[in-house]
Coordinates of C-alpha atoms and ligand atoms in Angstrom, one line a residue:
X1 CA 35.7 38.4 -24.0
X2 CA 38.2 38.4 -21.1
X3 CA 36.0 40.6 -18.9
X4 CA 33.1 38.2 -19.5
X5 CA 35.1 35.3 -18.2
X6 CA 35.7 37.2 -15.0
X7 CA 32.0 37.5 -14.3
X8 CA 31.2 34.7 -11.9
X9 CA 28.9 32.2 -13.5
X10 CA 26.1 30.7 -11.3
X11 CA 27.1 27.1 -10.4
X12 CA 25.6 24.5 -12.8
X13 CA 22.6 22.5 -11.7
X14 CA 23.4 18.9 -10.7
X15 CA 20.7 16.3 -10.8
X16 CA 21.0 13.3 -8.5
X17 CA 18.6 10.5 -7.9
X18 CA 18.2 8.4 -4.8
X19 CA 15.4 6.5 -3.0
X20 CA 12.4 8.5 -1.8
X21 CA 12.0 7.9 1.9
X22 CA 9.6 10.7 3.1
X23 CA 7.2 12.6 0.8
X24 CA 7.3 16.4 0.2
X25 CA 9.4 18.9 -1.6
X26 CA 11.9 21.3 0.1
X27 CA 14.5 23.8 -1.1
X28 CA 17.0 25.8 1.0
X29 CA 20.5 25.9 2.2
X30 CA 22.6 22.9 3.0
X31 CA 24.0 22.0 6.4
X32 CA 26.5 19.2 6.1
X33 CA 26.2 17.2 9.3
X34 CA 29.4 15.3 9.9
X35 CA 29.0 12.4 12.2
X36 CA 31.6 12.3 14.9
X37 CA 33.8 9.4 13.9
X38 CA 34.4 6.7 16.5
X39 CA 38.1 6.2 16.1
X40 CA 39.4 3.8 18.7
X41 CA 43.1 4.3 19.2
X42 CA 45.5 1.8 20.6
X43 CA 46.1 4.0 23.7
X44 CA 42.5 3.2 24.5
X45 CA 43.6 -0.2 25.3
X46 CA 45.9 0.1 28.3
X47 CA 43.7 0.1 31.5
X48 CA 45.3 0.0 34.9
X49 CA 42.6 1.0 37.3
X50 CA 39.8 -1.5 36.4
X51 CA 37.3 -0.2 39.0
X52 CA 37.7 3.4 37.7
X53 CA 37.1 2.1 34.2
X54 CA 33.9 0.3 35.2
X55 CA 32.7 3.4 37.0
X56 CA 33.4 5.5 33.9
X57 CA 31.3 3.0 31.9
X58 CA 28.4 3.3 34.3
X59 CA 28.6 7.1 34.2
X60 CA 28.5 7.1 30.4
X61 CA 25.5 4.7 30.4
X62 CA 23.7 7.0 32.8
X63 CA 24.4 10.1 30.7
X64 CA 23.3 8.2 27.5
X65 CA 20.1 7.2 29.3
X66 CA 19.4 10.8 30.3
X67 CA 19.9 12.0 26.7
X68 CA 17.7 9.3 25.3
X69 CA 15.0 10.0 27.8
X70 CA 14.9 13.6 26.7
X71 CA 14.8 12.6 23.0
X72 CA 12.0 10.1 23.8
X73 CA 10.0 12.9 25.5
X74 CA 10.4 15.3 22.6
X75 CA 9.4 12.5 20.2
X76 CA 6.3 11.7 22.2
X77 CA 5.3 15.4 22.3
X78 CA 5.9 15.9 18.6
X79 CA 4.6 12.7 17.0
X80 CA 3.3 10.4 19.7
X81 CA 4.1 7.5 21.9
X82 CA 4.4 4.8 19.2
X83 CA 7.5 6.5 17.7
X84 CA 9.1 7.4 21.1
X85 CA 9.3 3.6 21.7
X86 CA 12.3 3.5 19.3
X87 CA 14.2 5.3 22.1
X88 CA 12.7 3.4 25.0
X89 CA 14.0 0.3 23.3
X90 CA 17.5 1.9 23.3
X91 CA 17.1 2.8 26.9
X92 CA 16.2 -0.8 27.7
X93 CA 19.4 -1.9 26.1
X94 CA 21.3 0.4 28.5
X95 CA 19.7 -1.6 31.3
X96 CA 20.3 -5.0 29.8
X97 CA 22.1 -7.0 32.4
X98 CA 23.7 -9.4 30.1
X99 CA 25.0 -6.5 27.9
X100 CA 26.4 -4.6 30.9
X101 CA 27.8 -7.7 32.6
X102 CA 29.6 -8.8 29.5
X103 CA 31.3 -5.5 29.1
X104 CA 32.3 -5.3 32.7
X105 CA 33.6 -8.9 32.6
X106 CA 35.6 -8.3 29.5
X107 CA 37.1 -5.0 30.8
X108 CA 38.3 -7.0 33.9
X109 CA 39.6 -10.0 31.9
X110 CA 41.1 -8.2 28.9
X111 CA 42.2 -5.0 30.7
X112 CA 41.0 -3.0 27.7
X113 CA 39.1 0.3 27.7
X114 CA 35.3 0.6 28.1
X115 CA 35.2 2.3 24.7
X116 CA 36.8 -0.6 22.9
X117 CA 34.7 -3.3 24.6
X118 CA 31.3 -1.5 24.4
X119 CA 31.9 -0.7 20.7
X120 CA 32.8 -4.4 20.0
X121 CA 29.8 -5.7 21.9
X122 CA 27.3 -3.4 20.1
X123 CA 29.0 -4.3 16.8
X124 CA 28.1 -7.9 17.6
X125 CA 24.4 -7.0 17.8
X126 CA 24.7 -5.0 14.6
X127 CA 26.2 -8.0 12.8
X128 CA 23.5 -10.3 14.1
X129 CA 20.9 -7.8 12.7
X130 CA 22.6 -7.7 9.4
X131 CA 22.8 -11.5 9.3
X132 CA 19.1 -11.7 10.0
X133 CA 18.5 -11.4 6.3
X134 CA 15.5 -9.3 6.9
X135 CA 15.1 -5.7 5.8
X136 CA 13.3 -4.6 9.0
X137 CA 16.3 -5.8 11.1
X138 CA 19.0 -4.5 8.7
X139 CA 17.6 -1.1 8.9
X140 CA 17.6 -1.2 12.7
X141 CA 21.4 -1.4 12.5
X142 CA 21.5 2.4 12.4
X143 CA 19.7 2.6 15.8
X144 CA 22.5 0.6 17.3
X145 CA 25.0 2.8 15.6
X146 CA 23.4 5.7 17.4
X147 CA 23.7 3.9 20.7
X148 CA 27.3 3.0 20.1
X149 CA 28.3 6.6 19.2
X150 CA 26.3 7.9 22.1
X151 CA 28.0 5.7 24.7
X152 CA 31.5 6.4 23.3
X153 CA 30.9 10.1 23.2
X154 CA 29.8 10.0 26.8
X155 CA 32.8 7.9 27.8
X156 CA 34.9 10.8 26.4
X157 CA 32.6 13.4 28.0
X158 CA 31.9 14.8 24.5
X159 CA 29.0 17.2 23.8
X160 CA 26.0 16.1 21.8
X161 CA 25.5 18.0 18.5
X162 CA 21.9 19.1 18.6
X163 CA 22.0 22.6 17.2
X164 CA 22.1 23.3 13.5
X165 CA 21.3 26.4 11.5
X166 CA 17.6 27.0 11.5
X167 CA 15.6 25.8 8.5
X168 CA 18.4 23.9 6.9
X169 CA 18.4 21.0 4.6
X170 CA 20.7 18.4 6.3
X171 CA 23.0 16.3 4.3
X172 CA 24.9 13.5 5.9
X173 CA 26.3 10.0 5.3
X174 CA 23.5 8.7 7.6
X175 CA 21.0 10.0 10.1
X176 CA 19.8 8.3 13.1
X177 CA 16.3 8.7 14.5
X178 CA 17.7 10.8 17.4
X179 CA 19.4 13.1 14.9
X180 CA 16.1 13.7 13.0
X181 CA 14.3 14.4 16.2
X182 CA 16.9 16.9 17.5
X183 CA 17.3 18.6 14.2
X184 CA 13.5 19.0 13.8
X185 CA 13.7 21.4 16.7
X186 CA 15.5 23.8 14.5
X187 CA 12.8 23.2 11.8
X188 CA 15.0 21.1 9.5
X189 CA 13.3 21.5 6.1
X190 CA 14.4 18.3 4.6
X191 CA 17.3 15.8 4.6
X192 CA 19.3 13.5 2.3
X193 CA 21.6 10.8 3.2
X194 CA 24.0 8.3 1.5
X195 CA 22.9 5.2 3.4
X196 CA 19.6 4.2 5.0
X197 CA 16.5 2.6 3.7
X198 CA 13.0 4.0 3.0
X199 CA 11.7 2.0 6.0
X200 CA 14.4 2.9 8.5
X201 CA 13.3 4.5 11.8
X202 CA 14.8 7.8 10.7
X203 CA 12.6 7.7 7.5
X204 CA 9.5 6.7 9.5
X205 CA 10.1 9.7 11.8
X206 CA 10.6 12.1 8.9
X207 CA 7.3 10.8 7.4
X208 CA 5.5 11.5 10.7
X209 CA 7.1 15.0 11.0
X210 CA 6.3 15.7 7.4
X211 CA 10.0 16.4 6.6
X212 CA 10.9 15.3 3.0
X213 CA 13.8 12.8 2.9
X214 CA 15.8 11.1 0.1
X215 CA 18.2 8.3 0.9
X216 CA 20.7 6.2 -1.0
X217 CA 22.6 9.1 -2.6
X218 CA 26.1 7.8 -3.0
X219 CA 28.8 10.3 -2.0
X220 CA 26.5 13.2 -1.6
X221 CA 28.1 14.4 1.6
X222 CA 31.4 14.8 -0.3
X223 CA 29.8 16.6 -3.2
X224 CA 28.2 19.4 -1.3
X225 CA 29.2 22.2 1.0
X226 CA 27.3 23.9 3.9
X227 CA 25.6 27.0 2.6
X228 CA 25.0 25.8 -0.9
X229 CA 21.4 25.7 -2.4
X230 CA 19.7 22.4 -2.8
X231 CA 16.2 21.0 -3.6
X232 CA 14.9 17.7 -2.3
X233 CA 11.9 15.9 -3.9
X234 CA 10.8 13.2 -1.5
X235 CA 8.1 12.0 -3.8
X236 CA 10.4 10.7 -6.5
X237 CA 13.8 10.7 -4.9
X238 CA 15.2 13.6 -6.9
X239 CA 17.8 16.0 -5.6
X240 CA 18.9 19.1 -7.4
X241 CA 22.1 20.8 -6.4
X242 CA 22.2 24.6 -7.2
X243 CA 18.7 24.5 -8.6
X244 CA 17.9 27.1 -11.3
X245 CA 14.9 29.5 -10.9
X246 CA 13.1 27.4 -13.5
X247 CA 13.7 24.2 -11.6
X248 CA 12.5 25.8 -8.4
X249 CA 9.4 27.0 -10.1
X250 CA 8.7 23.6 -11.6
X251 CA 9.0 21.9 -8.3
X252 CA 6.9 24.6 -6.6
X253 CA 4.1 23.7 -9.0
X254 CA 4.6 20.0 -8.3
X255 CA 4.4 20.7 -4.5
X256 CA 1.2 22.7 -5.0
X257 CA -0.3 19.9 -7.1
X258 CA 0.4 17.4 -4.4
X259 CA -1.0 19.6 -1.7
X260 CA -4.1 20.3 -3.7
X261 CA -4.7 16.6 -4.1
X262 CA -4.6 16.3 -0.3
X263 CA -6.7 19.3 0.5
X264 CA -9.2 19.2 -2.3
X265 CA -11.4 17.0 -0.1
X266 CA -10.0 14.0 -1.9
X267 CA -9.2 12.3 1.3
X268 CA -12.9 12.5 2.4
X269 CA -14.6 11.7 -0.9
X270 CA -14.9 8.3 -2.6
X271 CA -12.3 7.4 -5.1
X272 CA -13.6 7.6 -8.6
X273 CA -11.9 7.8 -12.0
X274 CA -12.5 11.0 -14.1
X275 CA -15.3 9.0 -15.9
X276 CA -17.0 8.1 -12.6
X277 CA -15.9 4.5 -12.0
X278 CA -15.7 3.6 -8.4
X279 CA -12.2 2.4 -7.3
X280 CA -11.2 1.2 -3.8
X281 CA -7.9 2.1 -2.1
X282 CA -6.9 0.2 1.1
X283 CA -3.9 0.4 3.3
X284 CA -1.0 -2.0 3.9
X285 CA -0.2 -2.1 7.6
X286 CA 2.3 -3.9 9.8
X287 CA 1.1 -2.8 13.2
X288 CA -2.2 -1.7 14.8
X289 CA -0.6 1.6 15.8
X290 CA -0.9 2.5 12.1
X291 CA -4.7 2.6 12.2
X292 CA -5.0 6.4 12.7
X293 CA -3.2 7.0 9.4
X294 CA -6.1 5.3 7.7
X295 CA -8.4 8.1 8.8
X296 CA -5.8 10.8 8.0
X297 CA -5.4 9.6 4.4
X298 CA -8.9 8.5 3.7
X299 CA -8.3 4.8 3.4
X300 CA -11.2 2.3 2.9
X301 CA -9.8 -0.4 5.1
X302 CA -6.8 -2.7 5.4
X303 CA -5.9 -4.6 2.2
X304 CA -2.8 -6.2 3.7
X305 CA -1.9 -6.8 7.3
X306 CA 1.5 -8.5 7.5
X307 CA 0.6 -10.6 10.5
X308 CA 4.2 -12.0 10.8
X309 CA 5.1 -8.7 12.5
X310 CA 3.4 -10.3 15.6
X311 CA 6.6 -12.4 15.8
X312 CA 8.8 -9.4 15.6
X313 CA 6.9 -7.5 18.2
X314 CA 6.9 -10.2 20.8
X315 CA 9.9 -12.3 19.8
X316 CA 8.0 -15.6 20.4
X317 CA 5.3 -17.4 18.5
X318 CA 2.1 -15.4 19.4
X319 CA -0.5 -17.6 21.2
X320 CA -4.0 -18.2 19.9
X321 CA -5.4 -15.9 22.7
X322 CA -2.9 -13.1 22.0
X323 CA -3.8 -13.3 18.3
X324 CA -7.5 -13.4 18.9
X325 CA -7.3 -10.2 21.0
X326 CA -5.1 -8.4 18.5
X327 CA -7.2 -9.2 15.4
X328 CA -10.4 -8.6 17.3
X329 CA -9.3 -5.1 18.3
X330 CA -8.3 -4.1 14.7
X331 CA -11.4 -5.7 13.2
X332 CA -13.6 -3.8 15.6
X333 CA -11.9 -0.5 14.9
X334 CA -12.2 -1.0 11.2
X335 CA -15.7 -2.4 10.9
X336 CA -17.5 -2.4 8.6
X337 CA -14.4 -1.7 6.5
X338 CA -12.4 -4.8 5.5
X339 CA -9.5 -6.2 7.5
X340 CA -7.4 -8.4 5.2
X341 CA -5.0 -10.5 7.2
X342 CA -2.2 -12.3 5.4
X343 CA -1.4 -15.6 7.2
X344 CA 2.1 -15.6 8.7
X345 CA 4.6 -15.1 5.8
X346 CA 7.6 -16.0 7.8
X347 CA 10.8 -17.5 6.5
X348 CA 12.6 -16.4 3.3
X349 CA 13.7 -12.8 3.8
X350 CA 11.4 -12.6 6.7
X351 CA 12.3 -13.5 10.3
X352 CA 11.4 -16.8 11.8
X353 CA 13.8 -18.6 14.1
X354 CA 17.1 -16.8 14.6
X355 CA 18.9 -20.1 14.6
X356 CA 17.4 -21.4 11.3
X357 CA 19.6 -20.7 8.3
X358 CA 19.2 -21.6 4.7
X359 CA 21.5 -21.2 1.7
X360 CA 18.8 -19.8 -0.5
X361 CA 16.0 -18.6 1.8
X362 CA 13.8 -16.9 -0.8
X363 CA 13.5 -20.3 -2.5
X364 CA 13.2 -22.1 0.7
X365 CA 11.1 -22.7 3.7
X366 CA 8.7 -19.7 3.6
X367 CA 5.0 -18.7 3.8
X368 CA 2.5 -21.4 3.2
X369 CA 5.2 -24.1 3.2
X370 CA 6.0 -23.4 6.9
X371 CA 2.3 -23.1 7.7
X372 CA 1.6 -26.6 6.4
X373 CA 4.7 -28.0 8.0
X374 CA 3.9 -26.7 11.5
X375 CA 0.2 -27.5 11.8
X376 CA -0.1 -25.8 15.2
X377 CA 1.0 -22.5 13.7
X378 CA -1.6 -22.6 11.0
X379 CA -4.4 -24.0 13.2
X380 CA -3.8 -21.4 16.0
X381 CA -3.9 -18.5 13.5
X382 CA -7.0 -19.7 11.7
X383 CA -8.7 -20.3 15.1
X384 CA -7.8 -16.8 16.2
X385 CA -9.1 -15.3 13.0
X386 CA -12.4 -17.2 13.1
X387 CA -12.9 -16.3 16.7
X388 CA -12.1 -12.6 16.0
X389 CA -14.4 -12.2 13.1
X390 CA -17.3 -10.8 15.2
X391 CA -18.1 -8.1 12.7
X392 CA -17.7 -10.3 9.6
X393 CA -15.1 -7.9 8.1
X394 CA -12.0 -10.2 8.3
X395 CA -10.7 -11.7 5.1
X396 CA -7.7 -14.0 5.0
X397 CA -5.1 -14.6 2.4
X398 CA -2.4 -17.3 2.0
X399 CA 1.1 -16.1 1.3
X400 CA 3.6 -17.6 -1.2
X401 CA 1.1 -20.0 -2.9
X402 CA 2.9 -21.9 -5.6
X403 CA 0.4 -24.7 -6.2
X404 CA -3.2 -25.7 -6.0
X405 CA -2.3 -28.5 -3.5
X406 CA -1.2 -25.9 -1.0
X407 CA -4.5 -24.1 -1.2
X408 CA -6.5 -27.3 -0.8
X409 CA -4.3 -28.3 2.2
X410 CA -5.0 -25.0 3.9
X411 CA -8.7 -25.3 3.1
X412 CA -8.8 -28.7 4.7
X413 CA -7.2 -27.4 7.9
X414 CA -9.6 -24.5 7.8
X415 CA -12.7 -26.7 7.6
X416 CA -11.5 -28.8 10.5
X417 CA -10.7 -25.8 12.6
X418 CA -14.1 -24.3 11.8
X419 CA -16.1 -27.4 12.8
X420 CA -14.1 -27.7 16.0
X421 CA -14.9 -24.1 16.9
X422 CA -18.5 -24.6 16.0
X423 CA -18.7 -27.5 18.4
X424 CA -17.1 -25.4 21.0
X425 CA -19.5 -22.5 20.3
X426 CA -16.6 -20.2 19.7
X427 CA -17.2 -19.4 16.1
X428 CA -17.6 -15.6 16.0
X429 CA -19.9 -14.8 13.1
X430 CA -19.4 -16.3 9.7
X431 CA -16.5 -17.9 8.0
X432 CA -14.2 -15.4 6.4
X433 CA -13.4 -15.1 2.7
X434 CA -10.3 -17.0 1.8
X435 CA -7.9 -15.6 -0.9
X436 CA -4.3 -15.9 -1.9
X437 CA -1.3 -13.7 -2.6
X438 CA -0.4 -14.1 -6.2
X439 CA 3.4 -13.6 -6.0
X440 CA 5.0 -16.7 -7.5
X441 CA 5.0 -17.3 -11.3
X442 CA 3.6 -20.8 -11.0
X443 CA 0.5 -19.4 -9.3
X444 CA 0.0 -17.1 -12.3
X445 CA 0.3 -20.1 -14.6
X446 CA -2.4 -21.9 -12.5
X447 CA -4.5 -18.8 -12.0
X448 CA -7.7 -20.3 -13.4
X449 CA -7.6 -23.3 -11.2
X450 CA -6.8 -21.1 -8.2
X451 CA -9.8 -18.9 -9.0
X452 CA -12.0 -22.0 -8.7
X453 CA -10.6 -22.7 -5.2
X454 CA -10.5 -19.2 -3.7
X455 CA -12.6 -16.1 -3.3
X456 CA -10.1 -13.3 -4.0
X457 CA -6.5 -12.6 -5.1
X458 CA -4.0 -10.0 -4.1
X459 CA -1.1 -9.4 -6.4
X460 CA 2.2 -9.2 -4.6
X461 CA 4.4 -7.5 -7.1
X462 CA 7.3 -7.3 -4.7
X463 CA 7.8 -11.0 -4.8
X464 CA 6.3 -11.6 -8.2
X465 CA 9.0 -9.3 -9.6
X466 CA 11.7 -11.1 -7.7
X467 CA 10.7 -14.6 -8.8
X468 CA 9.8 -13.7 -12.4
X469 CA 12.9 -11.7 -13.3
X470 CA 15.2 -13.7 -10.9
X471 CA 16.3 -10.6 -9.0
X472 CA 16.8 -10.7 -5.3
X473 CA 14.6 -7.8 -4.0
X474 CA 17.2 -7.1 -1.2
X475 CA 20.3 -7.2 -3.3
X476 CA 21.5 -3.6 -4.0
X477 CA 23.7 -4.8 -6.9
X478 CA 20.7 -5.7 -9.0
X479 CA 18.2 -3.0 -7.8
X480 CA 18.3 -1.4 -11.2
X481 CA 16.7 -4.6 -12.7
X482 CA 14.2 -4.8 -9.8
X483 CA 12.6 -1.3 -9.9
X484 CA 11.3 -1.6 -13.4
X485 CA 8.0 -2.0 -15.2
X486 CA 9.0 -5.2 -16.8
X487 CA 6.8 -6.3 -19.7
X488 CA 6.6 -9.8 -18.3
X489 CA 5.2 -8.5 -15.1
X490 CA 2.6 -6.3 -16.9
X491 CA 1.5 -9.3 -19.0
X492 CA 1.2 -11.5 -15.8
X493 CA -0.9 -8.8 -14.1
X494 CA -3.2 -8.6 -17.2
X495 CA -3.6 -12.4 -17.0
X496 CA -4.4 -12.5 -13.3
X497 CA -7.1 -9.8 -13.7
X498 CA -8.6 -11.5 -16.7
X499 CA -8.9 -14.8 -14.9
X500 CA -10.3 -13.2 -11.8
X501 CA -13.0 -11.5 -13.9
X502 CA -13.8 -14.7 -15.7
X503 CA -14.6 -16.4 -12.4
X504 CA -16.0 -13.3 -10.8
X505 CA -13.3 -13.1 -8.1
X506 CA -12.1 -9.9 -6.6
X507 CA -8.5 -8.9 -7.3
X508 CA -6.4 -6.2 -5.7
X509 CA -2.7 -5.3 -5.7
X510 CA -0.7 -4.9 -2.5
X511 CA 2.8 -4.9 -3.8
X512 CA 4.8 -1.6 -4.2
X513 CA 3.7 -1.3 -7.8
X514 CA 0.3 -0.3 -6.6
X515 CA 1.9 2.8 -4.9
X516 CA 3.8 3.9 -8.0
X517 CA 1.7 6.8 -9.4
X518 CA 3.4 6.5 -12.8
X519 CA 1.9 3.0 -13.2
X520 CA -1.6 3.8 -11.8
X521 CA -3.2 4.5 -15.2
X522 CA -1.8 1.3 -16.7
X523 CA -3.2 -0.8 -13.8
X524 CA -6.6 0.9 -14.2
X525 CA -6.4 0.1 -17.9
X526 CA -5.6 -3.5 -17.2
X527 CA -8.8 -3.7 -15.1
X528 CA -7.5 -3.3 -11.6
X529 CA -10.1 -1.8 -9.3
X530 CA -8.7 -2.3 -5.9
X531 CA -5.3 -1.0 -4.7
X532 CA -3.6 -1.5 -1.3
X533 CA -0.7 0.8 -0.5
X534 CA 1.0 2.4 2.5
X535 CA -1.6 5.0 3.7
X536 CA 0.6 8.0 3.0
X537 CA 0.6 7.1 -0.7
X538 CA -3.2 7.2 -0.9
X539 CA -3.6 10.9 -1.8
X540 CA -1.2 10.8 -4.7
X541 CA -2.8 7.6 -6.2
X542 CA -6.3 8.9 -5.6
X543 CA -5.3 12.1 -7.4
X544 CA -4.1 10.2 -10.5
X545 CA -7.2 8.0 -10.5
X546 CA -9.5 11.0 -10.3
X547 CA -7.9 12.5 -13.4
X548 CA -7.8 9.3 -15.5
X549 CA -10.5 8.3 -17.9
X550 CA -10.9 4.5 -18.2
X551 CA -11.0 4.6 -22.0
X552 CA -7.6 6.4 -22.1
X553 CA -6.2 3.9 -19.6
X554 CA -7.5 1.0 -21.6
X555 CA -5.8 2.3 -24.7
X556 CA -2.6 2.8 -22.7
X557 CA -2.8 -0.8 -21.4
X558 CA -3.3 -2.2 -24.9
X559 CA -0.3 -0.2 -26.1
X560 CA 1.9 -1.3 -23.2
X561 CA 1.0 -5.0 -23.6
X562 CA 2.5 -4.9 -27.0
X563 CA 5.9 -3.4 -25.9
X564 CA 9.0 -5.5 -25.6
X565 CA 11.1 -3.6 -23.0
X566 CA 10.7 -2.0 -19.6
X567 CA 12.2 1.3 -21.0
X568 CA 9.6 1.5 -23.7
X569 CA 6.8 0.9 -21.2
X570 CA 8.2 3.5 -18.8
X571 CA 8.6 6.0 -21.6
X572 CA 5.0 5.4 -22.7
X573 CA 3.8 5.9 -19.1
X574 CA 5.8 9.2 -18.8
X575 CA 4.3 10.5 -22.0
X576 CA 0.8 9.6 -20.8
X577 CA 1.5 11.3 -17.5
X578 CA 2.8 14.5 -19.2
X579 CA 0.0 14.5 -21.8
X580 CA -2.8 14.2 -19.2
X581 CA -0.9 16.3 -16.6
X582 CA -1.3 13.7 -13.9
Ligands
PEP601 C1 4.6 -8.6 -2.1 O1 5.4 -9.6 -2.2 O2 4.4 -7.8 -3.1 C2 4.0 -8.2 -0.8 C3 3.1 -7.3 -0.8 O3 4.4 -8.9 0.3 P1 5.8 -8.7 1.0 O4 6.4 -7.4 0.5 O5 5.4 -8.6 2.5 O6 6.6 -9.9 0.7
MG602 MG1 5.4 -11.1 -0.7

């Protein structure tokens, strides 16, 4: 007995679950990347030679710029110009006169070190981003953290950490886009972090590099040691520490299955269920730079273009001409495939005016409410879309509809704009189809009346979930309530599809639920025939569709519609998935 106890036992497997941020499966040895901490000591504060301090600042800014230029170049070579712009944006900040002048002035006035002041100034930008109450901005806070650490390290003449053991899996509290690019040169196999969102720049770069990533793993950097074995599943957000041979084999099979789905010509062929019913999968896009990913993943068009990103890209309200050009380019590239543009969904958790604040933005001035209150905004966008519709493939949907009146009001503006354009001989081809996002419970309640006003629906489960279950989609504290297959939501989806069928209206789903492969058979069973997801999700969804028989899916839907809890539905979906080996 005693001698047995002396034999070293293999370490026990530990299963952790985070948020999937970049697809793929990787296993290997851990490299724990410790970010150099920016500790600002009180001795930083006494500055006597002010000119020397300002010279030191400029030297550090210059060095930082050189580093970033190099990283931008590597990025461009590896994954293209669009991504390298993350770093060009940081370089621009290093040239920002206001930023530099403020630091210089404060050094002179406060006689404190460049480290202290630069750090405080960048922190101000970070706080403004956090306060923007918009995911896209919050996640950019990490980019500023990178810039801050870079400037401070260069002020101290510190060395950049860019070399890690080859083919490691990097674990860290957080990773910046620059870290990911530099580590990819040592063929980083995968990475996992405590913080960071699935749409952060670091995650987007991992996706383009094909490096699996899982984020949101609390305390992981403390739980692991460099050299230990780990497995990362970027499809479902699973992480296994000290994986057993059985677990490794299991995941190897999963990786193969995913790859087969990709390579089995699925991307090229039409999407059909196992029983031959044609299904359509479109892409959700935010920028035109994403169009190449449609070809790569075999998308059939754009099911959701979040046009409000035009504000974010330019900062100001985009003019009618700018919009016409932008829409025209995308529509031409996609034709004859559909280009579904959602009218500006600004406000709420989405950026509009930096100065405008509300106590409860998600229930406030947002989407169609803003469009109707600022007629010029709506008219310009509708004019641009009508002018851009040269190929007849543009379709337009109204965001955040909560009443029939709103739809009628938009239609009134549309017919006025249309007749103006006709008189001016600027009308491109034919009027576009008008639809609405169904993402507010009152719209579900009024779905039959809405079907009589509109030509199509797109189900926005992200907001529909938020408003139905009363969970803030951006509040981490209640995320466990948000990411569920709630029976109320399932019943609402069934109702929307039923009404759409009754009035022969098309209906698709562009919320995240459409990209959840576990739910795909249920959605098919409920009658959904059009999906719109981020392009990289298409192969997986297509694979599940191609293995599902509609008769089984219908039985599954009937069963789920009777269940009372999210756990029961999720368990039923898991059993279905295991049974049919999806
Ligand atoms: C949704 O609400 O489901 C949706 C697709 O729109 P967004 O995430 O942009 O609010
Ligand atoms: Mg929405």
